[in-house]
Tab-separated table of C-alpha atoms and ligand atoms in Angstrom:
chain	number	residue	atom	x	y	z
A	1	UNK	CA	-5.986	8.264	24.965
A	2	UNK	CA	-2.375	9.810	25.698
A	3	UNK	CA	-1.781	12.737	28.053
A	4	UNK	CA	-1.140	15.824	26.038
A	5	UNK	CA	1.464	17.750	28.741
A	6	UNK	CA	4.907	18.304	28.481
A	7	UNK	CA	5.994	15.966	31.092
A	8	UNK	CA	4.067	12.555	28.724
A	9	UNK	CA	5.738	14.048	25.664
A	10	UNK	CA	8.571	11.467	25.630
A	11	UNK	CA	6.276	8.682	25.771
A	12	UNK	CA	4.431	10.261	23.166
A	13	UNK	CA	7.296	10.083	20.973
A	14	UNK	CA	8.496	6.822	21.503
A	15	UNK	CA	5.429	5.352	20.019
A	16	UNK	CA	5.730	7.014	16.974
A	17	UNK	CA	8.297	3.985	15.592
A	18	UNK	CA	5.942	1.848	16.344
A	19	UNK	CA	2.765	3.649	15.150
A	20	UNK	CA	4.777	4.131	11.703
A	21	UNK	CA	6.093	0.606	11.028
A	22	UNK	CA	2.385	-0.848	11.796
A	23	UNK	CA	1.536	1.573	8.766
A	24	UNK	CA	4.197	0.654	6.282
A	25	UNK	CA	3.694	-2.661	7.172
A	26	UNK	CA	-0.307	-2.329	6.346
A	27	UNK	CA	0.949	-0.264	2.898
A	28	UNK	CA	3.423	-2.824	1.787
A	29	UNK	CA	0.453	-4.776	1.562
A	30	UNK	CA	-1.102	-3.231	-1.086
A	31	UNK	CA	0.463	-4.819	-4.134
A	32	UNK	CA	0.190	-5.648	-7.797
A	33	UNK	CA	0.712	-9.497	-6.733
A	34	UNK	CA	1.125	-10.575	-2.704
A	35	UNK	CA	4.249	-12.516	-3.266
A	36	UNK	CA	6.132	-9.111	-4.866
A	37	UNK	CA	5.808	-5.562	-4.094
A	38	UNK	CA	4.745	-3.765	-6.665
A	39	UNK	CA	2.342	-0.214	-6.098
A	40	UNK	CA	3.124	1.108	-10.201
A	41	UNK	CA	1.421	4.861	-10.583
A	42	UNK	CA	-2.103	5.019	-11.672
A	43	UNK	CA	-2.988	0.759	-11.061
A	44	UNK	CA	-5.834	-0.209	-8.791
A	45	UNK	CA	-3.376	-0.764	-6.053
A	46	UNK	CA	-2.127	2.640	-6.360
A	47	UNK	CA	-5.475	3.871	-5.974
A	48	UNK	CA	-6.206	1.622	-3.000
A	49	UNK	CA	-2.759	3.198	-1.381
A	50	UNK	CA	-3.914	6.368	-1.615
A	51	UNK	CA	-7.293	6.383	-0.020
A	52	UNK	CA	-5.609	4.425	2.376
A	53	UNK	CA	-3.010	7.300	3.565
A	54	UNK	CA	-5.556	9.995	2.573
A	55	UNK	CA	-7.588	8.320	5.704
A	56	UNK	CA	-4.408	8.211	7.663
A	57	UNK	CA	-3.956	11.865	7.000
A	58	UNK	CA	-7.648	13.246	8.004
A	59	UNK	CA	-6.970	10.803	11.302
A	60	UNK	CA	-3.639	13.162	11.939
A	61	UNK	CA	-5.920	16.373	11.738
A	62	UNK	CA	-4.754	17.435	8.377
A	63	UNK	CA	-7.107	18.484	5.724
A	64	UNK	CA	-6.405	16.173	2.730
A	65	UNK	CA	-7.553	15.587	-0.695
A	66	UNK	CA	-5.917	13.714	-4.251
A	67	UNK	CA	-4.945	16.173	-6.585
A	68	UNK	CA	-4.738	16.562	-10.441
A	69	UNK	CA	-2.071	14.022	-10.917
A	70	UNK	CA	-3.020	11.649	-7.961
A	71	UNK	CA	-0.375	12.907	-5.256
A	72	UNK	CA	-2.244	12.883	-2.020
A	73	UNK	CA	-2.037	15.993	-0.506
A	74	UNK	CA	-2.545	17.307	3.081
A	75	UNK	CA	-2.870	20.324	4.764
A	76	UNK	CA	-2.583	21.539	8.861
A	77	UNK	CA	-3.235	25.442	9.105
A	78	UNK	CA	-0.644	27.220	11.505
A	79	UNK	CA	-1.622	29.716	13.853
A	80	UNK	CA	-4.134	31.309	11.483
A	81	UNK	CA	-5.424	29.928	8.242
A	82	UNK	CA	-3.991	30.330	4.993
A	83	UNK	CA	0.103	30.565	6.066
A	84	UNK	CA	3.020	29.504	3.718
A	85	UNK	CA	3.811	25.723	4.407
A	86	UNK	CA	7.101	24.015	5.268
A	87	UNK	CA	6.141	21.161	2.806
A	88	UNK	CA	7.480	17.365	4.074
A	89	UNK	CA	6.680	14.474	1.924
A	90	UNK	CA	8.090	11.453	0.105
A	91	UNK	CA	6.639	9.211	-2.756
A	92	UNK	CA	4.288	6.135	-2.341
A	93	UNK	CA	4.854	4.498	-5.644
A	94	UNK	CA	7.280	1.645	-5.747
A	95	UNK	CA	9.626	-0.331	-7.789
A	96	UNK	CA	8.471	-3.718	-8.772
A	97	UNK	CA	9.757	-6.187	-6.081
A	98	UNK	CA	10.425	-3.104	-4.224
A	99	UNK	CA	11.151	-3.003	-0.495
A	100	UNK	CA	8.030	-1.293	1.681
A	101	UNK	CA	10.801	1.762	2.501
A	102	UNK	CA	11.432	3.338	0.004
A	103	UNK	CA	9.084	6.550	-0.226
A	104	UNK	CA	6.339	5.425	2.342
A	105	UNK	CA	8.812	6.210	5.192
A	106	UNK	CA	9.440	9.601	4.583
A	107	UNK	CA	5.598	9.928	3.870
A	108	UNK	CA	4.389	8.001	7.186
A	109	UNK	CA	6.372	9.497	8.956
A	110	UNK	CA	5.298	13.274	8.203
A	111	UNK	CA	1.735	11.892	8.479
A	112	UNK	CA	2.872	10.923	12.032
A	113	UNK	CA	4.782	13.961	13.345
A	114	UNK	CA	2.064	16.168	12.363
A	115	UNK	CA	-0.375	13.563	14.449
A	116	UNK	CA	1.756	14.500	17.254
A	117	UNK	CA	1.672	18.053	16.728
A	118	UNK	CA	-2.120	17.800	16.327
A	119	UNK	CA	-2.674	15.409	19.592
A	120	UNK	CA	-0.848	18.351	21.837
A	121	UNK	CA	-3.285	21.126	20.186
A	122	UNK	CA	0.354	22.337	18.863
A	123	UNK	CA	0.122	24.980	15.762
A	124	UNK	CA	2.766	27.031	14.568
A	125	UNK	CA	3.955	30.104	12.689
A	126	UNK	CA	3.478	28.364	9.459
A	127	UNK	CA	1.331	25.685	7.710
A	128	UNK	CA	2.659	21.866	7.574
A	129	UNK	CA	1.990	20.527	4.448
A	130	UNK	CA	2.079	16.471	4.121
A	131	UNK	CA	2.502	15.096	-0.105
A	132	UNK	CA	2.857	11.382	-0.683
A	133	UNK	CA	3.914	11.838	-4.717
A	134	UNK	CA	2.250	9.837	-6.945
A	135	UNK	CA	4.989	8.976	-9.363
A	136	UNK	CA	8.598	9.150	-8.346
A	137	UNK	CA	10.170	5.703	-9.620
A	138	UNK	CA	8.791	5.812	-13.203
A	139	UNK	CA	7.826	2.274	-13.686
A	140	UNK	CA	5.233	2.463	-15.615
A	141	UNK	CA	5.874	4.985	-18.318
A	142	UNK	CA	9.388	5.531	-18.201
A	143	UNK	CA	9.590	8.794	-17.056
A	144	UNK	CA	10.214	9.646	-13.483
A	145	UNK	CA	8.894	12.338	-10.860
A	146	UNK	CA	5.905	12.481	-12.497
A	147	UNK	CA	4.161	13.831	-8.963
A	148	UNK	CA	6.827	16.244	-7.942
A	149	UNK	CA	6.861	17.944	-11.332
A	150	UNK	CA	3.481	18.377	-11.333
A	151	UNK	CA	3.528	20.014	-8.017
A	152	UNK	CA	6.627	21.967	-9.202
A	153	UNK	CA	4.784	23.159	-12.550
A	154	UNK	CA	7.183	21.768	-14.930
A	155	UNK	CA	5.264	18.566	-15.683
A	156	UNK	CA	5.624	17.903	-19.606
A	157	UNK	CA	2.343	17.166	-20.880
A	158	UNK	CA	3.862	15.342	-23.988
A	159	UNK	CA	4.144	12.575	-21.586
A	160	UNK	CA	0.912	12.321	-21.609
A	161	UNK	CA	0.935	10.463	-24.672
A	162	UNK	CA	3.254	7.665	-23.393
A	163	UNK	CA	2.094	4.776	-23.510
A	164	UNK	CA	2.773	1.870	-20.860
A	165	UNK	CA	4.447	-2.087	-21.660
A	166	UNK	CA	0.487	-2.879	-22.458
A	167	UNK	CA	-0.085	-0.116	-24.718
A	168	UNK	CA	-2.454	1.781	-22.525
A	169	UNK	CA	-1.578	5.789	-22.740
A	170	UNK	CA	-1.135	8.166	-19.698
A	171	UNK	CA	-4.030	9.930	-20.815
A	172	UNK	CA	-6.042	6.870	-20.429
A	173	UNK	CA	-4.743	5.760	-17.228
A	174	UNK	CA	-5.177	9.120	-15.701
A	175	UNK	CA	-8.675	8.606	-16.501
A	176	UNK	CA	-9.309	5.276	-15.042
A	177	UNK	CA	-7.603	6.735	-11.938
A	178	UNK	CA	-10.617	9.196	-11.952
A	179	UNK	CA	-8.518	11.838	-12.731
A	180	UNK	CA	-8.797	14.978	-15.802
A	181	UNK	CA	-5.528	14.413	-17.826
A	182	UNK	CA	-6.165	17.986	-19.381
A	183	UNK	CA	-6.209	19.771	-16.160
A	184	UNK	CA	-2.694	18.441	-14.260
A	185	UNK	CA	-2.184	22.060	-14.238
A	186	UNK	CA	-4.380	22.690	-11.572
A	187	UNK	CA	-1.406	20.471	-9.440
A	188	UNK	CA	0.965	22.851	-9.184
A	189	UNK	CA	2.150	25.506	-6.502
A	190	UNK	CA	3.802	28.872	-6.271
A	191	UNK	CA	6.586	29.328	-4.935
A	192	UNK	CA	5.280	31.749	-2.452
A	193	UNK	CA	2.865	29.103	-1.182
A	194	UNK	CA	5.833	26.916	0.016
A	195	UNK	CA	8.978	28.216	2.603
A	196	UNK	CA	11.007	24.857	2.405
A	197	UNK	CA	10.968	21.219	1.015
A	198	UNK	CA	11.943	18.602	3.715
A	199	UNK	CA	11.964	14.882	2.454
A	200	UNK	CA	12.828	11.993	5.384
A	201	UNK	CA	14.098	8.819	3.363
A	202	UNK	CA	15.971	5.320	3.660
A	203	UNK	CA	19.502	5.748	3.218
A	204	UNK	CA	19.257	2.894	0.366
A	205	UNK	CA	23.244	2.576	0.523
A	206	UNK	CA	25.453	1.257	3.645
A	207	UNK	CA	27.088	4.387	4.946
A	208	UNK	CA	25.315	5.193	7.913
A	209	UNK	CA	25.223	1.717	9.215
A	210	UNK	CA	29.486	1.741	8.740
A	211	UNK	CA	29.689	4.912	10.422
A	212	UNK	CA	27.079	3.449	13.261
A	213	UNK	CA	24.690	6.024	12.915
A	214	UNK	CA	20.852	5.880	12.861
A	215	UNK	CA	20.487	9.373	10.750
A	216	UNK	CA	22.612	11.358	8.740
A	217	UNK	CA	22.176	14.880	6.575
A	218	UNK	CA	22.300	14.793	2.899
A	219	UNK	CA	24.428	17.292	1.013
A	220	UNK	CA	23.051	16.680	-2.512
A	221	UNK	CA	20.626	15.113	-4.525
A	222	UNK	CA	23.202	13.285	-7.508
A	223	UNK	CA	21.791	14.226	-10.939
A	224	UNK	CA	20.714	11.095	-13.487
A	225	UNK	CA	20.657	11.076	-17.071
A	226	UNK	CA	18.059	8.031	-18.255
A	227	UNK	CA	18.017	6.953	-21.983
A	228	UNK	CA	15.682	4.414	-23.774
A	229	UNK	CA	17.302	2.529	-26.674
A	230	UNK	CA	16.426	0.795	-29.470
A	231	UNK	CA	18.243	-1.927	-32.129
A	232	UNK	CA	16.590	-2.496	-35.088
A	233	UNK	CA	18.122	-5.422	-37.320
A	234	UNK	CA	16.375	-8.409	-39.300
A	235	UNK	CA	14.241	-10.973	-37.913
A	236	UNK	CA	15.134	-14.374	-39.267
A	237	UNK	CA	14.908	-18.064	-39.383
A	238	UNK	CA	16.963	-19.575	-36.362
A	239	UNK	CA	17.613	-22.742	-38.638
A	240	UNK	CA	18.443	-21.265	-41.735
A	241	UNK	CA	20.317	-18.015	-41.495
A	242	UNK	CA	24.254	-18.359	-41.158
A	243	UNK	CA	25.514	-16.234	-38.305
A	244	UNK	CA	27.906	-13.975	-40.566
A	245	UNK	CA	24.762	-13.197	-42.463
A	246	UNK	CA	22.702	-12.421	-39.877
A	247	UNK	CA	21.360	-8.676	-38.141
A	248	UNK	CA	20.870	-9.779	-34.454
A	249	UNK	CA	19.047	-7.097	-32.349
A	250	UNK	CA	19.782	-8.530	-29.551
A	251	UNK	CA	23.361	-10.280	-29.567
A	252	UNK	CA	23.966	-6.244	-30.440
A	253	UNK	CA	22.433	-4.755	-27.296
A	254	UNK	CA	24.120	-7.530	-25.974
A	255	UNK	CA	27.585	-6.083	-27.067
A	256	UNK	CA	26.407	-2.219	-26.097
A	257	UNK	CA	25.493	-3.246	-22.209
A	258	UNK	CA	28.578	-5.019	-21.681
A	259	UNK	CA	30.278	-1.781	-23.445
A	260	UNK	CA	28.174	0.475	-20.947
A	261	UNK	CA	29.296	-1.743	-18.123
A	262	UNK	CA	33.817	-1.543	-19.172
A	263	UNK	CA	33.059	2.452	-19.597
A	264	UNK	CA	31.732	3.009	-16.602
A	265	UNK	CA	34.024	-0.235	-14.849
A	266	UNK	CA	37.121	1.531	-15.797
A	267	UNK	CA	35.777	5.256	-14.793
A	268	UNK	CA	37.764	6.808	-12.255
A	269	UNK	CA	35.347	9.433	-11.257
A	270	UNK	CA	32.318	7.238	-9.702
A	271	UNK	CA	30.240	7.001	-13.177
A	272	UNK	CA	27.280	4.976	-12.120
A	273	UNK	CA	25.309	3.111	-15.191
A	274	UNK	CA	22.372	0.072	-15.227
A	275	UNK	CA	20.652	-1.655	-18.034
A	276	UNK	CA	17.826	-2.466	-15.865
A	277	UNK	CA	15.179	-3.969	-18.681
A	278	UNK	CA	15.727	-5.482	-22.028
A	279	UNK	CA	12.859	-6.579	-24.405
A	280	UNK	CA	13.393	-8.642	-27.527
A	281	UNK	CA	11.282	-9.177	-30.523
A	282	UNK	CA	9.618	-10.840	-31.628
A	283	UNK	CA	10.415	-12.985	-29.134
A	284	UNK	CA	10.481	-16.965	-29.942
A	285	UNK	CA	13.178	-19.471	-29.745
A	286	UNK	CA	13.660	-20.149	-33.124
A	287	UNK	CA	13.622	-16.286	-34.494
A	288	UNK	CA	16.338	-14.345	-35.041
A	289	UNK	CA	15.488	-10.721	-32.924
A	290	UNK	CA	14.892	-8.493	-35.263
A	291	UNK	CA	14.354	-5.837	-32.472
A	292	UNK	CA	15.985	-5.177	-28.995
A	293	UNK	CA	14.560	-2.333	-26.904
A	294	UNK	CA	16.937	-1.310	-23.450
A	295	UNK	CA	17.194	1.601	-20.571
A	296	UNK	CA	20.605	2.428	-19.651
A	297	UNK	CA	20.320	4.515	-16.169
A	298	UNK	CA	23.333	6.523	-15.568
A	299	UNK	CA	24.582	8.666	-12.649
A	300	UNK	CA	28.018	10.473	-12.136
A	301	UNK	CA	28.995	13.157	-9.023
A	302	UNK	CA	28.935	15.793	-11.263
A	303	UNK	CA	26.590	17.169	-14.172
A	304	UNK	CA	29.654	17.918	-16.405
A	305	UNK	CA	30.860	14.362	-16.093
A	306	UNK	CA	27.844	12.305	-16.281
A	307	UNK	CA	27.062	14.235	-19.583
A	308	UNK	CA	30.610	13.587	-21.140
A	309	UNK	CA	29.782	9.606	-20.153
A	310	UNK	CA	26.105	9.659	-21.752
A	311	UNK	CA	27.720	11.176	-25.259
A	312	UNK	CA	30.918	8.926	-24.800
A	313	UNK	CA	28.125	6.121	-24.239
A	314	UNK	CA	26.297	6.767	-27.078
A	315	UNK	CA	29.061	7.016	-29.276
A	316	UNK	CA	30.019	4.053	-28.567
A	317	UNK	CA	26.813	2.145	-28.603
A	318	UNK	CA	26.259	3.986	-32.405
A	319	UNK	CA	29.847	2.026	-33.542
A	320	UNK	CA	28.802	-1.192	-32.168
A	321	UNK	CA	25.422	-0.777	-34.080
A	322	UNK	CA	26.787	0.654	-37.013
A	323	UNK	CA	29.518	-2.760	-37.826
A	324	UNK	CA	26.282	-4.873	-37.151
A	325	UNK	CA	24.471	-3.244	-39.806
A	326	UNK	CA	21.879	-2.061	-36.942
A	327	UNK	CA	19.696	0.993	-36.585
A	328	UNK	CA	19.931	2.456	-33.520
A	329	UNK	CA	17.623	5.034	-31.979
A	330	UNK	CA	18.337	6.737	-28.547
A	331	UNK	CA	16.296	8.771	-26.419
A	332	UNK	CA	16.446	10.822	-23.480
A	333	UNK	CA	13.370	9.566	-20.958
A	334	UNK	CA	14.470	11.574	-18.246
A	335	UNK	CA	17.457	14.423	-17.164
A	336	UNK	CA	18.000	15.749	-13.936
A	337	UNK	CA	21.155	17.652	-13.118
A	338	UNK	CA	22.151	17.870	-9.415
A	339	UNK	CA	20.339	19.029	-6.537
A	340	UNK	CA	21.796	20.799	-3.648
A	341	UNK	CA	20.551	21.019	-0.179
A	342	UNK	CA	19.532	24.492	0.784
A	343	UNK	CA	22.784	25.653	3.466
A	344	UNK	CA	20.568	27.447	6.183
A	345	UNK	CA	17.721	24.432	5.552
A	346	UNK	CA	20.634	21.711	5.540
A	347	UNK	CA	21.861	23.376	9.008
A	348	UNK	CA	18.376	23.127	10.480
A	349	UNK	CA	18.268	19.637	10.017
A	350	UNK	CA	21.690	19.293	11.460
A	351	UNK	CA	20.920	21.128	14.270
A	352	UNK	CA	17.934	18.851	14.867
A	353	UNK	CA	19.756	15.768	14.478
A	354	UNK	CA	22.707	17.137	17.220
A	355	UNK	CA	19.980	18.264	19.547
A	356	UNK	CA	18.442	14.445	19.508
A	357	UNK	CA	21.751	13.439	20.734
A	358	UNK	CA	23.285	12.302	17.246
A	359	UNK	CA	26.324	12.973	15.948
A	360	UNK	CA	26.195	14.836	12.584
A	361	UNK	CA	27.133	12.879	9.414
A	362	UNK	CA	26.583	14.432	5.991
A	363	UNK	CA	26.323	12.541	3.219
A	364	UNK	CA	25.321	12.854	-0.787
A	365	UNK	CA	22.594	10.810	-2.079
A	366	UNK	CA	22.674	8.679	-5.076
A	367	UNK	CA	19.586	7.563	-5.520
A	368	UNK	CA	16.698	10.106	-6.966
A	369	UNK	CA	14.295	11.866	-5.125
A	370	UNK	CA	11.074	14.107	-5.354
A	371	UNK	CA	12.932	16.861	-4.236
A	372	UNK	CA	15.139	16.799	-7.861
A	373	UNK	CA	11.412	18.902	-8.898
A	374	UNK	CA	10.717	20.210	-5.939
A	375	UNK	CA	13.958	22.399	-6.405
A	376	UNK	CA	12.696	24.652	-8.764
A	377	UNK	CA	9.280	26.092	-6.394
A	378	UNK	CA	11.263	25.314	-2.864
A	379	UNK	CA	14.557	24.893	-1.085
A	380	UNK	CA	14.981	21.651	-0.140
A	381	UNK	CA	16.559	19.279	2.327
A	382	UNK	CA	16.497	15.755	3.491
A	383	UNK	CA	17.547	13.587	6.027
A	384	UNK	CA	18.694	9.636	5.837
A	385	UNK	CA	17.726	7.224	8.184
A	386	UNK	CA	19.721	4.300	8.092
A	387	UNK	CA	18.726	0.760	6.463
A	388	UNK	CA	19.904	-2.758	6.818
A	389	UNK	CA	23.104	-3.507	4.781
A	390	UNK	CA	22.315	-1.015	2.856
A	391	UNK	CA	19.876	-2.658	0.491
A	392	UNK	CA	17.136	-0.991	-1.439
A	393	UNK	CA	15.144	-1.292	-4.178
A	394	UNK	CA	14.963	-5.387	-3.218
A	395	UNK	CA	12.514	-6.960	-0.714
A	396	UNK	CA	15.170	-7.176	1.984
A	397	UNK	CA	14.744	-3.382	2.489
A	398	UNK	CA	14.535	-3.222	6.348
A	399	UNK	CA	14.820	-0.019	8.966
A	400	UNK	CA	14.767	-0.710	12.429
A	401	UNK	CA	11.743	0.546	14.638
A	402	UNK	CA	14.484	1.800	16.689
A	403	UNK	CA	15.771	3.775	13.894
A	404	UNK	CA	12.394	4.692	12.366
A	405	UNK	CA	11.706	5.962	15.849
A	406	UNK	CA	14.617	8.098	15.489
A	407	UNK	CA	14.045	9.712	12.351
A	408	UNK	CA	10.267	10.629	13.339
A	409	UNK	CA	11.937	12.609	16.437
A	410	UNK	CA	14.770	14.436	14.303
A	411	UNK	CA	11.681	15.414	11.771
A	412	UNK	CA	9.265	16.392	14.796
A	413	UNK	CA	12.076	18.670	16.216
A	414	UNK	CA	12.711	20.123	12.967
A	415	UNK	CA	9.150	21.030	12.409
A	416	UNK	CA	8.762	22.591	15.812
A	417	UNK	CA	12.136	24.565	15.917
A	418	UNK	CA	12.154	25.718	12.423
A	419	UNK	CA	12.930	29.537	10.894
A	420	UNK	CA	12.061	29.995	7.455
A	421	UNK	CA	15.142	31.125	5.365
A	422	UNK	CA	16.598	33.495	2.903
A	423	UNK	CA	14.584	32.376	-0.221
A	424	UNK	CA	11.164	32.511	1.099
A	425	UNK	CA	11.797	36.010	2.831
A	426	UNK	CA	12.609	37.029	-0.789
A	427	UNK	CA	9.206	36.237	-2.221
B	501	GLV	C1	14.900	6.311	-7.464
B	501	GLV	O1	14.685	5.450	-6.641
B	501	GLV	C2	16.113	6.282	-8.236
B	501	GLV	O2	16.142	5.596	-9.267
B	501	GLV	O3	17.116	6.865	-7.813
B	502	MN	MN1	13.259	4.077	-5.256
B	503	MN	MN1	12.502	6.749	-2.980
């Protein structure tokens, strides 16, 4: 057992690295397949993820239950019961041959600070709220934040109806889960519940390690437009069909990713777009596809120019289907415009980072986060810790404990020094 007086409360902290890679070590365990990460939203693995943190949770004194769309929520009261929270959190889904990072950092690492709080008897003014979101990559069914928006109220229960790469529905996956896909309702919050969204997260780009920083304070959340596509042509006989005769699928979606690719190549203004899966039908050697199915991901530093590049980009992709003789359908899977960080929440984060000893560095985000839904219940904020050569969303993903150790201190002193701000006085 550790001392809980002021004078220990160093060597309190410095174990929190330690305590918080051990547990996203254990958590990048739980996987699809052992060889590659992969926790996809609603699987068995999922499921095992989440009993696991909701354990790690009750351990840190918070009160913690799964709620109507599987995020695993946790509560510790403030001074009295029943208090607005300052909400932290961060996703515990992942990519498929994801790094163990992304999401479970942020996530851990709330779990941990409130440990602390809870191991020096510490309550305060406010509630602490703890959310690992359920879905924020959108793996499975194509359609991100799934978690966040539920929390936020603005899930879209036509989603519901999507069905996953094996044909099983949300609706029926929510129900394996053990969960009531007609009540994800019951998921969301009121504004007036929460004062402030804070979300602690791998930098998953290389800027702080060039400026030499551990930490750094993001300034926005970039918006992301993603679009599923398909090519419809005539399946054929590889052997027979001459190739001016023919209606490839996929020598066409061929043509429209490596158009993507020049458009946003030759952009000046930082337009970001990814054709991260392809599927062909029906899929032999010796057919002709008479189908192609692709995602184009794109991402720009402003709303008004990524949507110029998506209709530019579809435009484009209609011509190239349209002199193959190809049908083309396109359709929006997910929008999100831009998120700022909250000023006065921004500057509290900031000031936490200076008063750890750290110079501050603010920087945008590219990649997506929970709080892109979180926006429209809370203010939100976030902070960057640092990753190895900047790589994310690949197995290589590494923070330091060092770092880690860093971050869980910048949080800790944010939690304990902060003043709710203009929006929640309002409500
Ligand atoms: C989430 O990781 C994203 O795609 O930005
Ligand atoms: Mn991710
Ligand atoms: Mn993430």
């Amino acid at each position: 057992m550790r001392e809980m007086n002021a004078e220990t409360a160093g060597l309190q902290h410095s174990s929190l690295g330690d305590e918080i890679v051990g547990r996203i070590n254990r958590l990048g365990q739980i996987s699809e397949t052992p060889e590659h990460l992969a926790r996809v939203f609603l699987t068995p693995e999922h499921r095992a993820a989440a009993d696991l943190i909701l354990a790690w949770m009750r351990d840190a004194g918070l009160h913690a239950h799964l709620d109507a769309i599987g995020n695993v929520c946790g509560r510790y009261e403030g001074e009295r019961p029943g208090l607005p929270c300052l909400m932290l959190g961060s996703h515990y889904d992942t990519v498929r041959d994801a790094g163990k990072w992304d999401g479970p950092l942020g996530l851990i690492t709330a779990i941990s600070c409130v440990a602390d709080l809870h191991r020096r008897g510490r309550r305060l003014p406010f509630a602490i709220e703890v959310t690992g979101f359920a879905d924020e990559e959108g793996v499975r069914f194509a359609s991100t934040l799934l978690g966040s928006r539920a929390v936020a109220g603005t899930f879209n229960e036509r989603v519901l109806s999507s069905k996953d790469s094996a044909g099983i529905s949300m609706r029926d996956a929510l129900a394996a889960f053990g969960l009531d896909p007609d009540h994800i309702g019951a998921a969301a919050r009121a504004p007036s519940e929460l004062l402030a969204y804070v979300e602690l997260h791998i930098e998953q780009g290389p800027v702080l390690e060039a400026e030499h920083l551990p930490v750094g304070v993001v300034t926005a959340i970039a918006g992301a437009t993603r679009l599923a596509a398909s090519l419809t042509g005539m399946a054929g006989h590889a052997g027979t069909v001459p190739m001016l005769l023919r209606r490839d699928a996929l020598t066409g979606a061929a043509e429209c990713i490596t158009t993507i690719e020049e458009l946003c190549r030759t952009d000046d203004g930082g337009l970001i777009g990814t054709v991260g899966y392809i599927h062909a039908m029906p899929g032999a050697t010796n057919v002709i596809p008479g189908q192609a199915a692709f995602t184009i991901d794109l991402r720009a530093p402003t709303d008004a120019h990524r949507k110029r590049a998506v209709a530019d980009i579809v435009r484009q992709i209609e011509a190239v289907a349209k002199r193959r003789k190809l049908v083309l359908q396109v359709d929006v899977t997910h929008e999100n415009r831009t998120v700022p960080c909250a000023p006065w929440l921004k500057a509290q984060v900031a000031d936490a980072v200076a008063a750890e000893g750290h110079r501050v560095f603010e920087l945008p985000s590219g990649a997506g986060h929970d709080g892109m839904a979180m926006i429209d219940i809370a203010d939100v904020a976030m902070l960057f810790v640092r990753c190895r050569g900047g790589i994310s969303h690949h197995p290589d993903e590494h923070v330091e404990v060092a770092d880690v150790d860093i971050g869980a201190r910048v949080l800790l002193r944010l939690i304990e020094s902060f003043q709710p701000g203009p929006r929640s006085a309002k409500m």
